[in-house]
Short mmCIF file of C-alpha atoms in Angstrom, two decimals:
data_model
loop_
_atom_site.label_atom_id
_atom_site.label_comp_id
_atom_site.label_asym_id
_atom_site.label_seq_id
_atom_site.Cartn_x
_atom_site.Cartn_y
_atom_site.Cartn_z
CA MET A 902 0.00 0.00 0.00
CA SER A 903 1.41 3.38 -1.00
CA GLN A 904 -0.72 5.58 1.26
CA THR A 905 0.70 7.08 4.42
CA PHE A 906 -1.26 6.18 7.53
CA ASP A 907 -1.39 8.11 10.76
CA LEU A 908 -1.01 4.92 12.79
CA VAL A 909 -0.46 1.25 12.07
CA ILE A 910 -0.83 -1.41 14.74
CA LYS A 911 1.35 -4.23 13.46
CA GLY A 912 1.52 -7.92 14.12
CA GLY A 913 -1.06 -8.30 16.88
CA GLU A 914 -3.77 -10.91 17.32
CA VAL A 915 -6.80 -8.75 16.46
CA ILE A 916 -10.24 -9.47 17.96
CA LEU A 917 -12.53 -8.74 15.02
CA PRO A 918 -16.33 -9.13 14.77
CA SER A 919 -15.68 -12.14 12.52
CA GLY A 920 -13.19 -13.73 14.90
CA ARG A 921 -9.55 -13.33 15.83
CA ARG A 922 -6.64 -13.27 13.44
CA ARG A 923 -3.18 -11.83 13.17
CA ALA A 924 -3.43 -8.61 11.17
CA ASP A 925 -2.21 -5.05 10.81
CA VAL A 926 -4.74 -2.30 11.51
CA CYS A 927 -4.34 0.98 9.63
CA VAL A 928 -5.64 4.36 10.85
CA ARG A 929 -6.12 7.68 9.12
CA ASN A 930 -8.03 10.76 10.27
CA GLU A 931 -9.12 9.07 13.53
CA ARG A 932 -10.80 6.14 11.75
CA ILE A 933 -9.87 2.58 10.86
CA VAL A 934 -9.29 2.58 7.10
CA ALA A 935 -7.83 -0.88 6.48
CA ILE A 936 -7.25 -4.24 8.13
CA VAL A 937 -4.57 -6.12 6.19
CA GLU A 938 -2.49 -9.24 6.37
CA PRO A 939 0.63 -8.83 8.51
CA ASP A 940 4.07 -8.10 7.08
CA VAL A 941 2.76 -6.07 4.13
CA PRO A 942 5.02 -2.98 3.71
CA LEU A 943 3.15 0.04 5.08
CA ASP A 944 4.08 3.70 5.39
CA ALA A 945 2.97 5.15 8.74
CA ARG A 946 3.74 8.24 10.81
CA ASN A 947 3.39 6.17 13.98
CA THR A 948 3.59 2.43 14.57
CA ILE A 949 2.71 0.18 17.48
CA ASP A 950 4.46 -3.18 17.44
CA ALA A 951 1.77 -5.49 18.83
CA THR A 952 3.69 -8.72 18.27
CA GLY A 953 2.69 -11.15 21.02
CA LEU A 954 -0.17 -8.87 22.11
CA HIS A 955 -3.92 -8.94 21.57
CA VAL A 956 -5.71 -5.98 19.99
CA LEU A 957 -9.26 -5.45 21.25
CA PRO A 958 -11.73 -2.73 20.32
CA GLY A 959 -11.49 0.23 22.68
CA LEU A 960 -13.17 -1.01 25.83
CA TRP A 961 -16.00 0.80 27.58
CA HIS A 962 -16.81 1.51 31.19
CA VAL A 963 -20.49 2.44 31.42
CA HIS A 964 -20.77 3.06 35.16
CA VAL A 965 -18.37 5.69 36.51
CA HIS A 966 -18.90 8.45 39.04
CA PHE A 967 -16.23 11.05 38.38
CA ARG A 968 -17.83 13.41 40.93
CA GLU A 969 -17.59 16.58 38.85
CA PRO A 970 -19.10 19.05 39.48
CA GLY A 971 -19.54 19.38 43.21
CA HIS A 972 -17.41 16.67 44.83
CA THR A 973 -14.06 16.95 43.10
CA TYR A 974 -12.11 16.31 46.29
CA LYS A 975 -13.16 12.67 45.74
CA GLU A 976 -12.52 12.59 41.98
CA ASP A 977 -12.62 14.91 39.01
CA PHE A 978 -12.92 14.26 35.31
CA GLU A 979 -9.19 14.51 34.64
CA SER A 980 -8.18 12.12 37.43
CA GLY A 981 -11.06 9.75 36.67
CA THR A 982 -10.35 9.48 32.95
CA ARG A 983 -6.63 9.18 33.72
CA ALA A 984 -7.39 6.15 35.92
CA ALA A 985 -9.66 4.73 33.23
CA ALA A 986 -7.05 5.13 30.49
CA LEU A 987 -4.43 3.44 32.68
CA GLY A 988 -6.92 0.60 33.03
CA GLY A 989 -7.40 0.21 29.28
CA ILE A 990 -10.70 2.11 28.99
CA ALA A 991 -11.25 4.13 25.81
CA PHE A 992 -14.85 5.28 26.47
CA CYS A 993 -16.88 5.88 29.62
CA LEU A 994 -20.37 6.93 30.70
CA ASP A 995 -20.51 9.25 33.71
CA MET A 996 -23.37 9.25 36.21
CA THR A 997 -25.48 12.06 37.63
CA ASN A 998 -25.11 12.40 41.41
CA ASN A 999 -23.36 15.74 41.13
CA ASP A 1000 -23.91 19.17 42.64
CA PRO A 1001 -25.69 20.61 40.79
CA HIS A 1002 -27.14 17.44 39.33
CA PRO A 1003 -27.59 17.42 35.53
CA THR A 1004 -31.38 17.21 35.52
CA THR A 1005 -32.20 20.36 33.53
CA ARG A 1006 -30.98 21.83 30.25
CA GLU A 1007 -28.86 24.37 32.09
CA THR A 1008 -27.21 22.06 34.61
CA PHE A 1009 -26.53 19.36 32.02
CA ALA A 1010 -24.94 21.85 29.62
CA ARG A 1011 -22.87 23.31 32.47
CA LYS A 1012 -21.49 19.89 33.36
CA ARG A 1013 -20.84 18.97 29.73
CA ASP A 1014 -18.92 22.17 29.08
CA LEU A 1015 -17.01 21.94 32.36
CA VAL A 1016 -15.68 18.42 31.91
CA SER A 1017 -15.09 18.48 28.15
CA GLY A 1018 -11.73 20.20 28.55
CA LYS A 1019 -10.48 17.64 31.08
CA ALA A 1020 -11.16 14.20 29.62
CA LEU A 1021 -8.34 11.98 28.36
CA ILE A 1022 -10.74 9.48 26.77
CA ASP A 1023 -14.02 9.77 24.91
CA PHE A 1024 -17.18 9.89 26.99
CA GLY A 1025 -20.92 10.23 27.20
CA LEU A 1026 -22.97 11.80 29.96
CA TYR A 1027 -26.16 10.61 31.55
CA GLY A 1028 -28.95 13.10 32.02
CA GLY A 1029 -30.58 12.91 35.42
CA GLY A 1030 -34.13 11.55 35.39
CA LEU A 1031 -35.94 13.62 38.00
CA TYR A 1032 -38.40 15.89 36.21
CA PRO A 1033 -40.42 14.33 33.37
CA LYS A 1034 -40.76 17.73 31.73
CA THR A 1035 -36.97 18.17 31.32
CA VAL A 1036 -36.25 14.83 29.59
CA ALA A 1037 -36.69 16.35 26.13
CA ASP A 1038 -34.27 19.15 27.03
CA LEU A 1039 -31.68 16.67 28.26
CA ALA A 1040 -32.02 14.66 25.06
CA SER A 1041 -31.56 17.74 22.90
CA GLU A 1042 -28.43 18.75 24.84
CA GLY A 1043 -26.85 15.38 24.14
CA ALA A 1044 -27.58 13.08 27.10
CA ILE A 1045 -26.61 9.59 25.99
CA ALA A 1046 -29.38 8.13 28.18
CA ILE A 1047 -31.45 9.04 31.23
CA LYS A 1048 -30.42 7.77 34.67
CA VAL A 1049 -32.99 7.37 37.44
CA PHE A 1050 -32.20 6.82 41.11
CA ASN A 1051 -35.27 4.84 42.17
CA THR A 1052 -33.78 4.76 45.67
CA ARG A 1053 -32.75 6.58 48.82
CA HIS A 1054 -30.12 5.51 51.32
CA VAL A 1055 -31.50 4.22 54.64
CA ARG A 1056 -29.80 7.14 56.41
CA GLU A 1057 -29.93 9.63 53.54
CA VAL A 1058 -26.14 9.44 53.07
CA TYR A 1059 -24.34 10.63 49.94
CA PRO A 1060 -23.88 9.47 47.20
CA TYR A 1061 -27.62 8.84 47.19
CA ILE A 1062 -28.64 12.48 47.00
CA SER A 1063 -32.11 12.38 48.50
CA GLU A 1064 -33.59 14.94 46.14
CA LEU A 1065 -32.50 12.76 43.18
CA GLY A 1066 -34.46 9.79 44.49
CA VAL A 1067 -37.55 9.02 42.39
CA VAL A 1068 -39.51 6.81 44.78
CA ASP A 1069 -42.95 7.96 43.58
CA HIS A 1070 -43.93 5.40 40.94
CA GLY A 1071 -46.25 7.86 39.30
CA ILE A 1072 -43.31 10.15 38.57
CA LEU A 1073 -41.20 7.17 37.51
CA TYR A 1074 -43.92 6.20 35.04
CA GLU A 1075 -44.02 9.74 33.63
CA ILE A 1076 -40.24 9.73 33.23
CA PHE A 1077 -40.53 6.46 31.31
CA GLU A 1078 -43.17 8.02 29.07
CA ALA A 1079 -40.90 11.00 28.38
CA VAL A 1080 -37.82 8.85 27.71
CA SER A 1081 -39.78 6.59 25.38
CA GLU A 1082 -41.00 9.60 23.44
CA GLN A 1083 -37.39 10.74 22.93
CA GLY A 1084 -36.23 7.29 21.83
CA LEU A 1085 -33.55 7.09 24.52
CA VAL A 1086 -32.64 4.37 26.99
CA CYS A 1087 -33.68 4.76 30.63
CA SER A 1088 -31.11 3.33 33.07
CA VAL A 1089 -32.45 2.71 36.57
CA HIS A 1090 -30.93 2.05 39.97
CA HIS A 1091 -33.86 0.14 41.44
CA ASP A 1092 -35.06 -0.19 45.01
CA ASP A 1093 -37.97 -0.34 47.40
CA SER A 1094 -36.42 2.17 49.78
CA GLU A 1095 -38.95 1.92 52.58
CA TRP A 1096 -38.74 -1.89 52.67
CA CYS A 1097 -34.96 -1.72 52.81
CA LYS A 1098 -34.97 0.97 55.47
CA ARG A 1099 -37.50 -0.71 57.74
CA LEU A 1100 -35.83 -4.12 57.82
CA THR A 1101 -32.30 -2.74 58.01
CA PHE A 1102 -33.23 -0.61 61.00
CA ARG A 1103 -35.23 -3.41 62.63
CA ASP A 1104 -32.60 -6.14 62.45
CA TYR A 1105 -29.37 -4.16 62.41
CA ILE A 1106 -29.24 -0.44 63.20
CA ASP A 1107 -31.79 -0.45 66.04
CA ALA A 1108 -30.14 -3.60 67.39
CA GLY A 1109 -26.77 -1.83 67.52
CA LYS A 1110 -25.30 -4.04 64.80
CA THR A 1111 -23.55 -1.51 62.58
CA THR A 1112 -19.95 -2.66 62.02
CA VAL A 1113 -18.52 -3.50 58.62
CA GLN A 1114 -19.12 -7.19 59.33
CA ASP A 1115 -22.74 -6.44 60.29
CA TYR A 1116 -23.18 -4.42 57.11
CA PHE A 1117 -21.88 -7.25 54.92
CA ASP A 1118 -24.21 -9.68 56.69
CA CYS A 1119 -27.10 -7.28 56.06
CA TYR A 1120 -26.08 -7.06 52.41
CA ALA A 1121 -25.92 -10.84 51.97
CA LYS A 1122 -29.29 -11.19 53.69
CA GLY A 1123 -30.80 -8.98 51.02
CA TYR A 1124 -31.72 -5.95 53.11
CA MET A 1125 -29.11 -3.47 51.89
CA TYR A 1126 -29.08 -3.50 48.08
CA GLY A 1127 -31.09 -6.67 48.08
CA HIS A 1128 -34.64 -7.86 47.74
CA GLY A 1129 -35.85 -4.27 47.72
CA MET A 1130 -33.89 -3.81 44.50
CA GLY A 1131 -35.61 -6.87 43.07
CA ALA A 1132 -39.01 -5.48 43.99
CA GLY A 1133 -38.13 -2.15 42.42
CA LEU A 1134 -36.94 -3.96 39.30
CA ALA A 1135 -40.22 -5.87 39.00
CA ALA A 1136 -42.22 -2.63 39.09
CA SER A 1137 -39.86 -0.91 36.68
CA LEU A 1138 -40.01 -3.76 34.17
CA TYR A 1139 -43.80 -3.55 34.26
CA TYR A 1140 -43.95 0.22 33.79
CA ALA A 1141 -41.29 0.13 31.07
CA ARG A 1142 -43.29 -2.50 29.21
CA LEU A 1143 -46.47 -0.40 29.44
CA THR A 1144 -44.66 2.66 28.11
CA ARG A 1145 -42.46 0.75 25.63
CA THR A 1146 -39.37 2.27 27.18
CA PRO A 1147 -35.97 0.73 26.43
CA LEU A 1148 -34.81 -0.18 29.95
CA HIS A 1149 -31.23 -0.64 31.11
CA VAL A 1150 -30.89 -2.33 34.50
CA LEU A 1151 -28.10 -1.01 36.68
CA HIS A 1152 -26.55 -3.10 39.47
CA LEU A 1153 -27.78 -6.54 38.44
CA GLY A 1154 -24.79 -8.00 40.25
CA VAL A 1155 -25.78 -6.29 43.48
CA MET A 1156 -29.23 -7.87 43.46
CA PRO A 1157 -30.08 -11.36 44.76
CA ALA A 1158 -30.09 -14.18 42.23
CA GLU A 1159 -33.88 -14.00 41.87
CA ALA A 1160 -33.55 -10.71 39.98
CA ASN A 1161 -31.89 -12.56 37.13
CA GLU A 1162 -35.11 -14.53 36.63
CA LEU A 1163 -37.15 -11.36 36.30
CA ILE A 1164 -34.91 -10.15 33.49
CA ARG A 1165 -34.84 -13.54 31.77
CA HIS A 1166 -38.65 -13.60 31.77
CA ALA A 1167 -38.87 -10.05 30.42
CA LYS A 1168 -36.39 -10.77 27.64
CA ARG A 1169 -37.30 -14.29 26.60
CA ASP A 1170 -40.99 -14.64 27.33
CA LEU A 1171 -42.21 -11.08 26.85
CA GLY A 1172 -39.75 -9.89 24.23
CA GLN A 1173 -39.14 -6.72 26.20
CA ASP A 1174 -36.44 -4.23 25.24
CA VAL A 1175 -34.27 -4.60 28.35
CA THR A 1176 -30.54 -4.88 28.96
CA ALA A 1177 -28.55 -5.28 32.16
CA GLU A 1178 -25.04 -4.70 33.42
CA MET A 1179 -23.14 -7.02 35.75
CA GLU A 1180 -20.68 -5.68 38.33
CA THR A 1181 -17.35 -7.47 38.29
CA ALA A 1182 -17.23 -7.02 42.08
CA ALA A 1183 -20.22 -9.38 42.28
CA LEU A 1184 -18.03 -11.94 40.51
CA PHE A 1185 -14.61 -11.34 42.06
CA MET A 1186 -14.87 -9.54 45.43
CA THR A 1187 -14.47 -12.19 48.12
CA ARG A 1188 -15.83 -11.72 51.63
CA GLU A 1189 -12.22 -11.80 52.86
CA GLN A 1190 -11.19 -8.97 50.52
CA ALA A 1191 -14.30 -6.96 51.37
CA GLU A 1192 -13.60 -7.22 55.09
CA THR A 1193 -9.94 -6.32 54.48
CA VAL A 1194 -10.82 -3.01 52.82
CA GLY A 1195 -13.95 -2.60 54.96
CA PRO A 1196 -15.82 0.64 54.25
CA ASN A 1197 -14.08 0.97 50.88
CA ALA A 1198 -16.22 -1.75 49.29
CA TYR A 1199 -20.01 -1.73 49.46
CA LEU A 1200 -20.55 -5.27 48.15
CA TRP A 1201 -19.03 -8.71 48.01
CA ALA A 1202 -19.62 -11.71 45.78
CA TYR A 1203 -21.90 -13.78 47.97
CA ASN A 1204 -23.56 -15.60 45.05
CA PRO A 1205 -21.09 -15.40 42.16
CA GLU A 1206 -22.10 -18.53 40.28
CA ALA A 1207 -25.66 -17.29 39.77
CA HIS A 1208 -24.27 -14.10 38.30
CA TRP A 1209 -21.74 -15.95 36.15
CA ALA A 1210 -24.68 -17.93 34.78
CA SER A 1211 -26.34 -14.66 33.79
CA VAL A 1212 -23.20 -13.55 31.98
CA ARG A 1213 -22.99 -16.85 30.14
CA ASP A 1214 -26.65 -17.03 29.08
CA GLY A 1215 -27.01 -13.38 28.04
CA THR A 1216 -29.21 -12.19 30.90
CA ALA A 1217 -26.37 -9.76 31.64
CA ASP A 1218 -25.48 -7.93 28.45
CA MET A 1219 -22.35 -6.14 29.59
CA LEU A 1220 -19.78 -5.99 32.38
CA VAL A 1221 -18.92 -2.99 34.52
CA GLY A 1222 -16.41 -2.38 37.28
CA GLU A 1223 -18.30 0.36 39.04
CA HIS A 1224 -16.16 3.31 40.02
CA ALA A 1225 -17.74 5.18 42.94
CA PRO A 1226 -14.84 6.76 44.85
CA HIS A 1227 -14.75 8.46 48.24
CA THR A 1228 -11.76 9.63 50.20
CA PHE A 1229 -10.17 7.22 52.61
CA GLU A 1230 -10.73 9.60 55.51
CA GLU A 1231 -14.48 9.98 55.05
CA THR A 1232 -15.07 6.23 54.84
CA GLN A 1233 -13.04 5.14 57.88
CA PRO A 1234 -15.77 5.75 60.51
CA GLY A 1235 -17.55 2.92 58.70
CA TRP A 1236 -15.54 0.32 60.59
CA LYS A 1237 -17.84 1.10 63.52
CA ASP A 1238 -20.95 2.26 61.65
CA ASN A 1239 -20.94 1.37 57.98
CA PHE A 1240 -24.57 2.45 57.57
CA SER A 1241 -23.62 6.09 58.15
CA VAL A 1242 -20.70 6.63 55.76
CA PRO A 1243 -20.65 7.09 51.97
CA LEU A 1244 -20.79 3.70 50.27
CA GLY A 1245 -18.62 3.11 47.24
CA ILE A 1246 -15.92 1.14 45.48
CA THR A 1247 -13.09 1.84 43.06
CA GLY A 1248 -12.98 0.27 39.63
CA ALA A 1249 -11.93 2.59 36.80
CA GLN A 1250 -8.35 1.37 36.77
CA GLU A 1251 -9.00 -2.13 38.10
CA PHE A 1252 -11.94 -3.25 35.95
CA ILE A 1253 -10.21 -4.55 32.83
CA PRO A 1254 -7.24 -6.22 34.59
CA LEU A 1255 -9.77 -8.16 36.70
CA VAL A 1256 -11.65 -9.20 33.56
CA LEU A 1257 -8.44 -10.23 31.77
CA ASN A 1258 -7.49 -12.31 34.78
CA ALA A 1259 -10.82 -14.12 34.40
CA VAL A 1260 -9.87 -14.82 30.77
CA ASN A 1261 -6.63 -16.39 31.94
CA GLU A 1262 -8.64 -18.45 34.42
CA GLY A 1263 -10.84 -19.76 31.61
CA ARG A 1264 -14.07 -18.06 32.67
CA LEU A 1265 -14.21 -15.74 29.65
CA SER A 1266 -12.66 -15.47 26.21
CA LEU A 1267 -11.22 -12.31 24.68
CA GLU A 1268 -14.13 -12.45 22.24
CA ASP A 1269 -16.43 -12.31 25.27
CA VAL A 1270 -14.53 -9.27 26.57
CA ALA A 1271 -14.89 -7.48 23.23
CA ARG A 1272 -18.62 -8.20 23.23
CA LEU A 1273 -19.39 -7.48 26.89
CA CYS A 1274 -17.13 -4.45 27.27
CA ALA A 1275 -17.30 -2.80 23.85
CA LEU A 1276 -19.82 -4.07 21.30
CA ALA A 1277 -22.84 -4.49 23.58
CA PRO A 1278 -22.55 -1.08 25.30
CA ALA A 1279 -21.85 0.71 22.02
CA GLN A 1280 -24.95 -0.89 20.52
CA ARG A 1281 -27.16 -0.18 23.53
CA PHE A 1282 -26.20 3.46 23.82
CA GLY A 1283 -26.40 4.20 20.12
CA LEU A 1284 -22.76 4.64 19.10
CA HIS A 1285 -22.28 1.46 17.08
CA PRO A 1286 -20.94 1.04 14.40
CA ARG A 1287 -18.84 4.12 15.01
CA LYS A 1288 -17.60 2.54 18.23
CA GLY A 1289 -17.59 -0.91 19.78
CA ALA A 1290 -15.77 -3.02 17.18
CA ILE A 1291 -12.61 -3.12 15.08
CA ASP A 1292 -14.03 -2.54 11.63
CA VAL A 1293 -13.25 -0.34 8.65
CA GLY A 1294 -14.93 3.05 9.12
CA ALA A 1295 -15.12 2.83 12.91
CA ASP A 1296 -13.31 5.15 15.27
CA ALA A 1297 -9.75 3.96 15.81
CA ASP A 1298 -10.24 3.00 19.47
CA PHE A 1299 -8.16 0.11 20.75
CA THR A 1300 -7.27 -1.60 23.99
CA ILE A 1301 -4.09 -3.59 23.45
CA VAL A 1302 -3.38 -6.20 26.08
CA ASP A 1303 -0.51 -8.40 27.22
CA MET A 1304 -2.13 -11.55 28.55
CA ALA A 1305 1.06 -12.66 30.32
CA LYS A 1306 1.73 -9.42 32.19
CA GLU A 1307 1.25 -9.69 35.95
CA ASN A 1308 -0.04 -6.98 38.27
CA GLU A 1309 -0.75 -6.27 41.92
CA PHE A 1310 -3.15 -3.49 42.90
CA ARG A 1311 -1.54 -1.03 45.31
CA LYS A 1312 -2.90 2.33 46.38
CA GLU A 1313 0.32 4.11 45.43
CA ASN A 1314 -0.21 3.04 41.80
CA MET A 1315 -3.78 4.32 41.53
CA ALA A 1316 -4.62 7.53 39.67
CA THR A 1317 -7.91 8.12 41.50
CA ARG A 1318 -8.00 11.14 43.80
CA SER A 1319 -9.60 8.97 46.48
CA GLY A 1320 -6.14 7.69 47.33
CA HIS A 1321 -6.93 3.98 47.68
CA THR A 1322 -8.14 0.89 45.86
CA SER A 1323 -10.86 -1.51 46.94
CA TRP A 1324 -8.72 -4.26 45.41
CA GLU A 1325 -5.61 -3.61 47.50
CA GLY A 1326 -3.20 -6.55 47.32
CA ILE A 1327 -5.13 -8.51 44.67
CA ARG A 1328 -2.89 -10.04 42.00
CA THR A 1329 -3.98 -10.41 38.39
CA ARG A 1330 -2.50 -11.67 35.12
CA GLY A 1331 -3.32 -9.92 31.87
CA MET A 1332 -2.89 -6.14 31.54
CA PRO A 1333 -3.72 -3.36 29.12
CA VAL A 1334 -0.49 -1.96 27.71
CA TYR A 1335 -1.94 0.55 25.23
CA THR A 1336 -5.10 2.63 25.27
CA VAL A 1337 -5.74 4.27 21.90
CA VAL A 1338 -8.58 6.74 21.33
CA ARG A 1339 -9.39 7.79 17.74
CA GLY A 1340 -5.89 6.89 16.66
CA SER A 1341 -4.08 8.77 19.43
CA ILE A 1342 -2.13 6.86 22.05
CA VAL A 1343 -3.37 7.87 25.48
CA MET A 1344 -1.64 5.21 27.58
CA ARG A 1345 1.55 3.34 26.74
CA ASN A 1346 3.02 0.68 29.02
CA GLY A 1347 1.48 2.05 32.18
CA GLU A 1348 2.21 5.73 31.46
CA ILE A 1349 -0.21 8.42 30.35
CA VAL A 1350 1.02 10.07 27.17
CA GLY A 1351 -2.25 11.74 26.16
CA ARG A 1352 -3.37 15.16 27.33
CA PRO A 1353 -6.46 16.33 29.20
CA GLY A 1354 -9.05 17.66 26.79
CA SER A 1355 -8.18 15.20 24.03
CA GLY A 1356 -11.18 13.06 24.98
CA ARG A 1357 -14.36 13.93 23.09
CA PHE A 1358 -17.96 14.22 24.25
CA HIS A 1359 -20.34 12.00 22.29
CA ALA A 1360 -23.97 13.03 22.29
CA GLY A 1361 -26.91 10.66 22.39
CA LYS A 1362 -29.17 10.19 19.40
CA GLY A 1363 -31.69 12.74 20.67
CA ALA A 1364 -29.22 15.65 20.36
CA ARG A 1365 -30.27 18.59 18.23
#
């Protein structure tokens, strides 16, 4: 080929929609323009030698809380996207529990304009589902989807901003109607808040059982983040079906196993337009690790095989490694009373290494990773075929991985402003070694080489 390319990724095992093969991938003007047999002479301004490596489509993280605006002492968009890029993430979706929260045209636009100059990777922004009348405005400003907090914390503790909680099912129904009219997806954090609060207080808080160990028992019993979430999901599935709203279920991995059956029924028997995301912490976070980091993990994998079954049979459409950071100092009182501190977990930098480790353990294939962490989210949120797969014409987003590279998570190696990792001391094998966004190298061999502001905002399909 006589053309000069901006970038050629040479000699890697490329995970293509049609299967894997050794190939060279050629990039010009931010797009993939050719996929050719290896060892063909090519003229390129920049080359990545991917010999011995695997080239995946740029991987997505669809559940991050980068805390900007309003809580940037925990995280900001620069530090959050830096952590994500170090973890092999090329695209992320940021959530809505900000101050001010992006629930109106003005507050959404303010957040979009504020963070756009800070991102190192491409991103979309959720619009906050709180007022049915503002959904059309959020869509027109570029919200990639609408996020609803159908929940309140039992003690009204951040990050569950009480005023964002839509616990009135009449309002929830009207939000669904508005989202359906705009043709967007509605993503919901489900709950039956009063059920959760009453039983948690009855059996734990009022009984003086508030330590981290008590909290994890309460979680496994299905009081915190448990059966109330399943009840909320059942109602939401019903309302979404009535309104023909495309529903995306957040936190499937946090729910008891019975919630998987609700989604299977909706998908298979009713033909409902519903997708779900599975937290990797619900697959990998042992009780021992959770108790080691204590208040810096809000869940543990008490029923992992049921959730693995949902990944295998398609009940869960995508994987996430939720990133919900808080500072170490503000969580530490949770050792004595974990019901009164902010609940969260870190995952932006840890997500993909944990998933690659599962590949090395034989639980997933790299084709699964490409589907669960790139293709499925890009399809669901309306950016495929531009993103989500290595194909001619698509954005030149790549996550290049070394499946033999070993890693140990240590707080001193984390980019998050929270200053810790929920996965402290965990060892993995398989690491991202390049993150490439639209043909530009953002991370190379564990070092950030991109610049803040190079990441691009991608609007949802309702933007005008």
